[in-house]
Amino acid sequence: MPATIIMGGQWGDEGKGKLTDALATKAHVVVRANGGSNAGHTVTTSQGVFKMHLVPSGVLNPDCLCVIGAGVVIDPVSLLQELDELRARGVPVDNLRISDRAHVVLPYHPEIDRLEESARADDGIGTTLRGNGPAYADKVGRHGIRVADLIDEETLLRKLTREVQIKNQILTRVHNRPALNATEIYTDLVDAGARLREHVVAAEMLVQNALHDGQEVLVECAQGAMLDVDYGTYPYVTSSSPTAAGACQGAGVAPTQVKRVIAVYKAYSTRVGSGPFPTELLDEAGSTIRERGREYGTTTGRPRRTGWFDAVAARYIARLNGVTEIALTLLDVLDVFEEIQVCTEYRLNEVRLDYLPAREDLLAQVTPVLTPITGWKQETTGARAVDDLPPGARDYISFLEREVGARVTMVGVGPDREQLVPLTEDAAILAVA
Ligand code: IMP
């Protein structure tokens, strides 16, 4: 059976965790494809609110195998903490598998992340300071230590000794910081490796065998495609590829094995950290969205920047990723507005633009052309079927579908599992009991 990809269509935090949790009830395998503990996926169930960072959001479905793919960078301490917390809340984690090819975030990565951010001063990216960028830099620079190395003491000692030596040169000579102690790091890592060993597998083979056996495989991206290192708002991006192509690469799925690409978009926009954000709202409307949408970072607690739906960016992402359908989340946040705006094109020096310029200074100068839509001024949180949605809300959804060029098949009207409204018959199979 072909694979399904769930990816964020904006700047992350679109509610992918909730959707993955819902779809995982029908899946055999859920694979997390990219990112690290910079991500934060919130899932609300009858057992309460779960905030996952590294563990795939499918973990709350015990019948589903949860895989951390080769494209993820893993901070072992953070992962072990997450597993302990899940166990303490009665969630079994023996269904977790970890790719032996995934890279390890080492203690020097968050330190370098912090030092690089402070060296950038006013041009800081606003990273989550979890060490993701430096860990991916080491991966492509061929300095990385992988999970396969982590669980082999001899290899770990050899590679770590060499890397700590190199990093100590950078820390002491470039940043004027004290050197790190390789033995201490090694001792902590051996311990972490021993605890994680039982979960480690050749994940790409597991995924391929599942697909070969006709099983349903769900691939979950972290972050959002506007944070993609190639097509996002570079350099204000993350260091991996939270795209459909990146999902394939990170999970060990071939592009020809993918049937559905579900992009999750909020009914408005948010972003965390620095960088251009054409539809940003710095007024009352922006604060209303922030408070109603509880727009504060899962990982860092930072207030998120808020803005109207950016159909130029959404369309760009939908086309580049071959999006087959949209899950539109947090629609209820807009229930109180008399009028809602959607950015349908950009203007740059009187020139119309229907894509995102590569240069961040130009993107920062674009003016969004906003199309006003009449609000529905009615609560949608109780909607469970398309007919329960007010006509104004349905008109808004249809408008977005036309602008983005893909069907909206599911709409989120609140944090609970049952607040995911299927709009089409095939999406109705997702309705979670
Ligand atoms: P990094 O991934 O920590 O290097 O951060 C780079 C940029 O991506 C920053 O603007 C972060 O705020 C943003 N970012 C990273 N992870 C997430 C996420 O899960 N949600 C939203 N933004 C994120």
Coordinates of C-alpha atoms and ligand atoms in Angstrom, one line a residue:
M1 CA 0.0 0.0 0.0
P2 CA 1.4 3.4 -0.9
A3 CA 2.6 5.9 1.7
T4 CA 0.9 9.1 2.9
I5 CA 2.9 12.2 3.8
I6 CA 1.8 14.8 6.4
M7 CA 3.7 18.0 6.1
G8 CA 3.3 21.6 7.3
G9 CA 2.3 24.0 4.6
Q10 CA 3.4 27.2 6.4
W11 CA 6.1 28.1 9.0
G12 CA 5.4 25.1 11.3
D13 CA 3.0 24.6 14.3
E14 CA 0.1 23.9 11.9
G15 CA -1.3 21.1 14.0
K16 CA 0.4 18.2 12.2
G17 CA 0.6 16.2 15.5
K18 CA -3.1 16.1 15.9
L19 CA -3.6 15.0 12.4
T20 CA -0.9 12.3 12.6
D21 CA -2.5 11.0 15.8
A22 CA -5.9 10.8 14.0
L23 CA -4.5 9.1 10.9
A24 CA -2.3 6.8 12.9
T25 CA -5.5 4.9 14.1
K26 CA -5.6 3.5 10.5
A27 CA -1.8 3.2 9.9
H28 CA 0.5 0.3 10.6
V29 CA 3.7 2.5 10.7
V30 CA 4.2 6.2 11.4
V31 CA 7.7 7.5 10.5
R32 CA 9.0 10.9 11.6
A33 CA 11.2 12.2 8.7
N34 CA 13.1 15.3 9.8
G35 CA 14.0 17.8 12.5
G36 CA 14.8 17.1 16.1
S37 CA 13.8 18.3 19.5
N38 CA 13.3 21.8 18.0
A39 CA 9.9 20.5 17.0
G40 CA 6.9 20.4 19.2
H41 CA 3.8 18.4 18.4
T42 CA 0.8 18.7 20.7
V43 CA -1.9 16.0 20.8
T44 CA -4.9 16.2 23.0
T45 CA -6.7 12.9 24.0
S46 CA -8.9 11.8 26.8
Q47 CA -5.7 11.2 28.8
G48 CA -4.8 14.9 28.6
V49 CA -2.4 17.0 26.5
F50 CA 0.8 15.4 25.2
K51 CA 3.7 17.5 23.8
M52 CA 6.0 15.4 21.7
H53 CA 9.3 16.6 20.4
L54 CA 11.1 13.6 18.9
V55 CA 8.7 10.7 19.3
P56 CA 6.3 10.5 16.3
S57 CA 2.8 11.7 17.2
G58 CA 1.5 8.2 16.3
V59 CA 2.9 6.8 19.6
L60 CA -0.4 7.2 21.4
N61 CA -1.8 4.5 19.2
P62 CA -0.2 1.3 20.6
D63 CA -1.0 -0.8 17.5
C64 CA 1.0 1.4 15.3
L65 CA 4.8 1.1 14.9
C66 CA 6.5 4.4 15.5
V67 CA 9.8 5.1 13.7
I68 CA 12.3 7.9 14.0
G69 CA 13.7 8.0 10.5
A70 CA 17.2 8.6 9.2
G71 CA 16.5 12.2 8.5
V72 CA 16.0 13.1 12.1
V73 CA 18.7 14.4 14.5
I74 CA 18.3 13.0 17.9
D75 CA 19.3 14.5 21.2
P76 CA 19.5 11.2 23.2
V77 CA 19.0 12.9 26.6
S78 CA 15.9 14.7 25.4
L79 CA 14.5 11.6 23.8
L80 CA 15.0 9.5 26.9
Q81 CA 13.3 12.2 28.9
E82 CA 10.3 12.2 26.5
L83 CA 10.1 8.4 26.7
D84 CA 10.2 8.5 30.6
E85 CA 7.4 11.0 30.6
L86 CA 5.3 9.0 28.2
R87 CA 5.8 5.8 30.3
A88 CA 5.0 7.7 33.5
R89 CA 1.6 8.6 31.9
G90 CA 0.9 5.1 31.0
V91 CA 1.8 5.3 27.3
P92 CA 3.7 2.2 26.2
V93 CA 6.8 3.0 24.1
D94 CA 7.9 -0.5 23.1
N95 CA 6.5 0.3 19.7
L96 CA 9.2 2.8 19.1
R97 CA 12.0 2.1 16.5
I98 CA 15.0 4.4 15.8
S99 CA 16.9 4.5 12.6
D100 CA 20.6 3.5 13.1
R101 CA 21.3 6.1 10.4
A102 CA 19.8 9.1 12.3
H103 CA 22.4 11.5 13.6
V104 CA 23.0 12.3 17.2
V105 CA 22.8 15.9 18.6
L106 CA 25.8 16.1 20.9
P107 CA 26.3 18.5 23.9
Y108 CA 28.5 20.8 21.8
H109 CA 25.7 21.4 19.2
P110 CA 23.3 23.5 21.4
E111 CA 26.4 25.4 22.7
I112 CA 27.5 26.2 19.1
D113 CA 23.9 27.1 18.2
R114 CA 23.8 29.6 21.1
L115 CA 27.3 31.0 20.2
E116 CA 26.4 31.4 16.5
E117 CA 23.1 33.1 17.3
S118 CA 24.8 35.6 19.5
A119 CA 27.5 36.2 16.9
R120 CA 24.7 37.0 14.4
A121 CA 23.5 39.7 16.8
D122 CA 20.6 41.6 15.2
D123 CA 20.5 39.2 12.3
G124 CA 19.9 36.2 14.5
I125 CA 17.6 33.5 13.1
G126 CA 15.8 33.0 16.3
T127 CA 16.6 29.3 16.4
T128 CA 15.1 27.1 19.1
L129 CA 18.7 26.7 20.5
R130 CA 18.4 22.9 20.5
G131 CA 21.5 22.4 18.4
N132 CA 19.7 21.3 15.3
G133 CA 21.6 23.6 12.8
P134 CA 25.0 22.6 14.0
A135 CA 24.0 18.9 14.1
Y136 CA 22.8 19.0 10.5
A137 CA 26.0 21.0 9.5
D138 CA 28.1 18.2 11.0
K139 CA 26.0 15.6 9.1
V140 CA 26.6 17.1 5.7
G141 CA 30.1 18.1 6.6
R142 CA 30.7 14.4 7.4
H143 CA 31.6 15.0 11.0
G144 CA 28.4 13.5 12.4
I145 CA 28.0 10.7 14.9
R146 CA 25.1 8.4 14.1
V147 CA 22.8 6.2 16.2
A148 CA 24.7 3.2 14.9
D149 CA 27.9 4.7 16.4
L150 CA 26.2 5.7 19.6
I151 CA 25.3 2.1 20.4
D152 CA 28.8 0.7 19.7
E153 CA 31.1 1.8 22.6
E154 CA 34.4 1.5 20.7
T155 CA 33.2 3.4 17.6
L156 CA 31.7 6.0 19.8
L157 CA 34.9 6.6 21.7
R158 CA 37.0 6.8 18.6
K159 CA 34.7 9.2 16.7
L160 CA 33.8 11.3 19.8
T161 CA 37.4 11.8 20.8
R162 CA 38.2 13.1 17.3
E163 CA 35.1 15.4 17.1
V164 CA 35.5 16.8 20.6
Q165 CA 39.1 17.7 19.7
I166 CA 37.9 19.6 16.6
K167 CA 35.0 21.3 18.5
N168 CA 37.3 22.3 21.3
Q169 CA 39.5 24.2 18.8
I170 CA 36.4 26.1 17.7
L171 CA 35.1 26.7 21.2
T172 CA 38.4 27.9 22.7
R173 CA 39.9 29.7 19.7
V174 CA 37.0 31.2 17.9
H175 CA 34.5 31.7 20.7
N176 CA 36.8 32.0 23.7
R177 CA 34.9 29.3 25.6
P178 CA 36.3 26.6 27.9
A179 CA 37.1 23.2 26.3
L180 CA 34.7 20.3 26.7
N181 CA 35.6 17.1 28.4
A182 CA 35.3 14.2 26.0
T183 CA 35.3 11.5 28.7
E184 CA 32.4 13.1 30.5
I185 CA 30.4 13.3 27.2
Y186 CA 31.4 9.7 26.4
T187 CA 30.2 8.3 29.7
D188 CA 26.8 10.1 29.4
L189 CA 26.4 8.9 25.8
V190 CA 27.3 5.3 26.5
D191 CA 24.6 5.2 29.1
A192 CA 22.0 6.8 26.8
G193 CA 23.1 4.4 24.0
A194 CA 22.6 1.4 26.2
R195 CA 19.1 2.6 27.1
L196 CA 18.1 3.3 23.5
R197 CA 19.7 0.2 22.0
E198 CA 16.6 -2.0 22.1
H199 CA 14.8 0.4 19.8
V200 CA 17.5 0.8 17.2
V201 CA 16.9 -0.9 13.7
A202 CA 17.6 -0.5 10.0
A203 CA 14.5 1.7 9.8
E204 CA 14.5 2.1 6.0
M205 CA 14.2 -1.7 5.7
L206 CA 11.4 -1.9 8.2
V207 CA 9.5 0.9 6.2
Q208 CA 10.2 -0.8 2.8
N209 CA 9.1 -4.2 4.1
A210 CA 5.9 -2.6 5.5
L211 CA 5.1 -1.0 2.1
H212 CA 6.0 -4.3 0.3
D213 CA 3.5 -6.1 2.6
G214 CA 0.7 -3.7 1.8
Q215 CA 0.8 -1.9 5.1
E216 CA -0.3 1.7 5.5
V217 CA 2.8 3.9 6.2
L218 CA 2.4 7.5 7.3
V219 CA 5.3 9.9 7.1
E220 CA 5.3 12.8 9.4
C221 CA 7.4 15.9 8.8
A222 CA 8.3 18.3 11.5
Q223 CA 8.3 22.2 11.1
G224 CA 6.7 23.6 7.9
A225 CA 7.7 23.9 4.2
M226 CA 8.3 27.6 4.5
L227 CA 11.1 26.7 6.8
D228 CA 12.7 24.4 4.2
V229 CA 16.4 25.0 3.7
D230 CA 16.0 25.3 -0.1
Y231 CA 12.6 26.8 -0.8
G232 CA 11.8 28.5 2.5
T233 CA 12.6 32.0 3.7
Y234 CA 16.3 31.4 3.8
P235 CA 18.4 32.1 5.9
Y236 CA 15.4 32.3 8.4
V237 CA 14.7 28.6 8.0
T238 CA 15.5 25.3 9.8
S239 CA 18.4 23.1 8.7
S240 CA 16.4 20.2 7.2
S241 CA 13.8 19.7 4.4
P242 CA 10.3 19.6 5.9
T243 CA 8.9 18.9 2.4
A244 CA 7.3 16.0 0.6
A245 CA 10.7 15.2 -1.0
G246 CA 12.4 15.6 2.3
A247 CA 9.8 13.3 3.9
C248 CA 10.7 10.6 1.4
Q249 CA 14.4 11.0 2.0
G250 CA 14.2 11.1 5.7
A251 CA 11.8 8.2 6.1
G252 CA 13.3 5.8 3.5
V253 CA 10.3 6.0 1.1
A254 CA 10.7 6.3 -2.7
P255 CA 8.7 9.2 -4.4
T256 CA 6.9 6.6 -6.5
Q257 CA 5.6 4.9 -3.3
V258 CA 3.6 8.0 -2.2
K259 CA -0.1 8.2 -2.8
R260 CA -1.2 11.2 -0.7
V261 CA 0.6 14.4 0.3
I262 CA -1.5 16.1 3.0
A263 CA -0.4 19.6 3.7
V264 CA -1.6 21.1 7.0
Y265 CA -2.3 24.8 6.9
K266 CA -3.7 27.0 9.7
A267 CA -6.7 29.1 8.7
Y268 CA -4.4 32.0 9.3
S269 CA -0.5 32.3 9.5
T270 CA 2.0 32.2 12.3
R271 CA 5.8 32.0 12.5
V272 CA 8.3 31.9 15.4
G273 CA 11.7 33.4 15.2
S274 CA 13.0 36.1 12.8
G275 CA 12.5 36.6 9.1
P276 CA 10.1 38.1 6.6
F277 CA 6.4 37.5 7.2
P278 CA 4.4 39.4 4.6
T279 CA 0.9 39.1 6.2
E280 CA 2.1 39.8 9.8
L281 CA -0.4 41.6 12.0
L282 CA 1.0 43.8 14.7
D283 CA -2.4 45.1 15.8
E284 CA -5.4 44.0 17.8
A285 CA -6.4 41.4 15.2
G286 CA -3.0 39.8 15.6
S287 CA -3.3 39.6 19.4
T288 CA -6.8 38.2 19.1
I289 CA -5.5 35.4 16.9
R290 CA -2.6 34.8 19.3
E291 CA -4.8 34.5 22.3
R292 CA -7.6 32.5 20.7
G293 CA -5.2 30.2 19.0
R294 CA -3.0 29.8 22.1
E295 CA -0.1 30.7 19.8
Y296 CA 2.9 30.2 22.1
G297 CA 5.7 27.8 21.1
T298 CA 5.5 24.2 22.3
T299 CA 9.3 23.9 22.6
T300 CA 10.3 27.4 23.7
G301 CA 7.1 29.0 25.0
R302 CA 7.8 32.0 22.8
P303 CA 4.8 34.0 21.6
R304 CA 4.3 33.3 17.9
R305 CA 4.0 36.1 15.4
T306 CA 0.5 36.0 13.8
G307 CA -0.9 37.1 10.4
W308 CA -3.6 36.5 7.8
F309 CA -3.6 33.5 5.6
D310 CA -0.9 34.0 2.9
A311 CA -2.3 32.3 -0.3
V312 CA 0.8 33.2 -2.3
A313 CA 3.1 31.3 0.0
A314 CA 0.5 28.5 0.4
R315 CA 0.1 28.1 -3.4
Y316 CA 3.9 28.0 -3.8
I317 CA 4.2 25.3 -1.3
A318 CA 1.3 23.3 -2.6
R319 CA 2.8 23.3 -6.1
L320 CA 6.3 22.5 -5.1
N321 CA 5.2 19.6 -3.0
G322 CA 2.5 18.1 -5.2
V323 CA 0.0 18.6 -2.4
T324 CA -3.0 16.3 -3.0
E325 CA -5.2 17.6 -0.2
I326 CA -5.3 20.2 2.6
A327 CA -6.1 19.8 6.3
L328 CA -7.1 23.3 7.5
T329 CA -6.7 23.7 11.2
L330 CA -7.7 26.2 13.8
L331 CA -10.6 27.5 11.8
D332 CA -12.5 28.3 15.1
V333 CA -9.9 30.9 15.9
L334 CA -11.5 33.1 13.2
D335 CA -15.0 32.7 14.6
V336 CA -15.1 36.2 16.1
F337 CA -14.0 38.3 13.2
E338 CA -16.4 40.6 11.3
E339 CA -14.0 40.5 8.4
I340 CA -11.1 38.2 7.5
Q341 CA -8.3 39.0 5.1
V342 CA -6.4 36.7 2.7
C343 CA -3.3 37.7 0.9
T344 CA -3.8 36.7 -2.7
E345 CA -0.8 38.4 -4.3
Y346 CA 2.3 40.3 -3.4
R347 CA 3.4 43.7 -4.9
L348 CA 7.0 44.6 -5.1
N349 CA 7.7 48.2 -6.4
E350 CA 4.3 48.1 -8.2
V351 CA 5.1 44.8 -9.8
R352 CA 2.8 41.8 -9.2
L353 CA 4.5 38.7 -7.8
D354 CA 2.9 35.3 -7.5
Y355 CA 5.9 33.5 -5.9
L356 CA 8.4 34.2 -3.2
P357 CA 11.5 36.1 -4.1
A358 CA 14.7 34.3 -3.1
R359 CA 16.3 37.4 -1.6
E360 CA 15.1 37.9 2.0
D361 CA 15.5 41.7 1.7
L362 CA 13.1 41.7 -1.2
L363 CA 10.6 39.4 0.5
A364 CA 10.7 41.8 3.5
Q365 CA 9.7 44.6 1.2
V366 CA 6.7 43.0 -0.5
T367 CA 3.3 44.4 0.2
P368 CA 0.5 41.8 0.6
V369 CA -2.6 42.5 -1.5
L370 CA -5.4 41.5 0.8
T371 CA -8.8 40.3 -0.3
P372 CA -11.5 40.8 2.4
I373 CA -13.9 38.0 3.3
T374 CA -17.0 38.5 5.4
G375 CA -16.6 36.7 8.7
W376 CA -19.3 34.1 9.9
K377 CA -19.4 35.4 13.5
Q378 CA -20.6 32.0 14.9
E379 CA -18.9 29.4 17.0
T380 CA -17.6 26.4 15.0
T381 CA -16.1 24.3 17.8
G382 CA -19.1 22.0 18.0
A383 CA -19.1 21.2 14.3
R384 CA -18.6 17.5 13.6
A385 CA -19.8 17.4 9.9
V386 CA -19.6 19.8 7.0
D387 CA -23.2 20.8 7.4
D388 CA -22.6 21.9 10.9
L389 CA -20.2 24.7 9.6
P390 CA -21.8 28.1 9.0
P391 CA -22.2 29.0 5.3
G392 CA -19.6 31.9 5.7
A393 CA -17.0 29.4 7.0
R394 CA -17.7 27.1 4.1
D395 CA -17.3 30.0 1.7
Y396 CA -13.9 30.9 3.3
I397 CA -12.8 27.3 2.9
S398 CA -13.8 27.3 -0.8
F399 CA -12.0 30.6 -1.3
L400 CA -8.8 29.1 0.1
E401 CA -9.2 25.9 -2.0
R402 CA -9.4 28.0 -5.2
E403 CA -6.5 30.2 -4.2
V404 CA -4.2 27.4 -3.1
G405 CA -5.3 24.9 -5.8
A406 CA -6.0 21.9 -3.7
R407 CA -9.0 20.4 -1.9
V408 CA -9.6 20.9 1.8
T409 CA -10.6 17.5 3.1
M410 CA -10.5 18.1 6.8
V411 CA -11.0 21.1 9.1
G412 CA -9.9 21.5 12.6
V413 CA -12.2 23.3 15.0
G414 CA -10.5 22.7 18.3
P415 CA -7.8 20.7 20.0
D416 CA -9.7 17.5 20.7
R417 CA -9.5 14.4 18.5
E418 CA -13.2 14.6 17.6
Q419 CA -12.8 18.2 16.5
L420 CA -11.4 17.2 13.1
V421 CA -14.3 17.6 10.7
P422 CA -14.1 15.5 7.5
L423 CA -15.3 17.4 4.5
T424 CA -15.3 14.6 2.0
E425 CA -16.4 11.0 2.1
D426 CA -12.9 9.5 1.9
A427 CA -11.8 11.9 4.7
A428 CA -14.8 10.7 6.8
I429 CA -12.9 7.4 7.4
L430 CA -10.6 9.5 9.5
A431 CA -13.4 10.5 11.9
V432 CA -11.9 9.3 15.2
A433 CA -14.1 7.5 17.7
Ligands
IMP1 P1 16.1 25.7 14.4 O1 15.4 24.7 13.7 O2 16.1 25.5 15.9 O3 17.5 25.9 13.9 O4 15.4 27.1 14.2 C1 15.4 27.7 12.9 C2 14.1 28.4 12.6 O5 13.0 27.4 12.5 C3 13.6 29.4 13.8 O6 12.9 30.5 13.2 C4 12.7 28.5 14.6 O7 11.8 29.3 15.3 C5 12.0 27.7 13.5 N1 11.5 26.4 14.0 C6 12.2 25.3 14.3 N2 11.4 24.3 14.7 C7 10.2 24.8 14.6 C8 8.9 24.3 14.9 O8 8.7 23.1 15.3 N3 7.8 25.1 14.7 C9 8.0 26.4 14.3 N4 9.1 27.0 14.0 C10 10.2 26.2 14.2

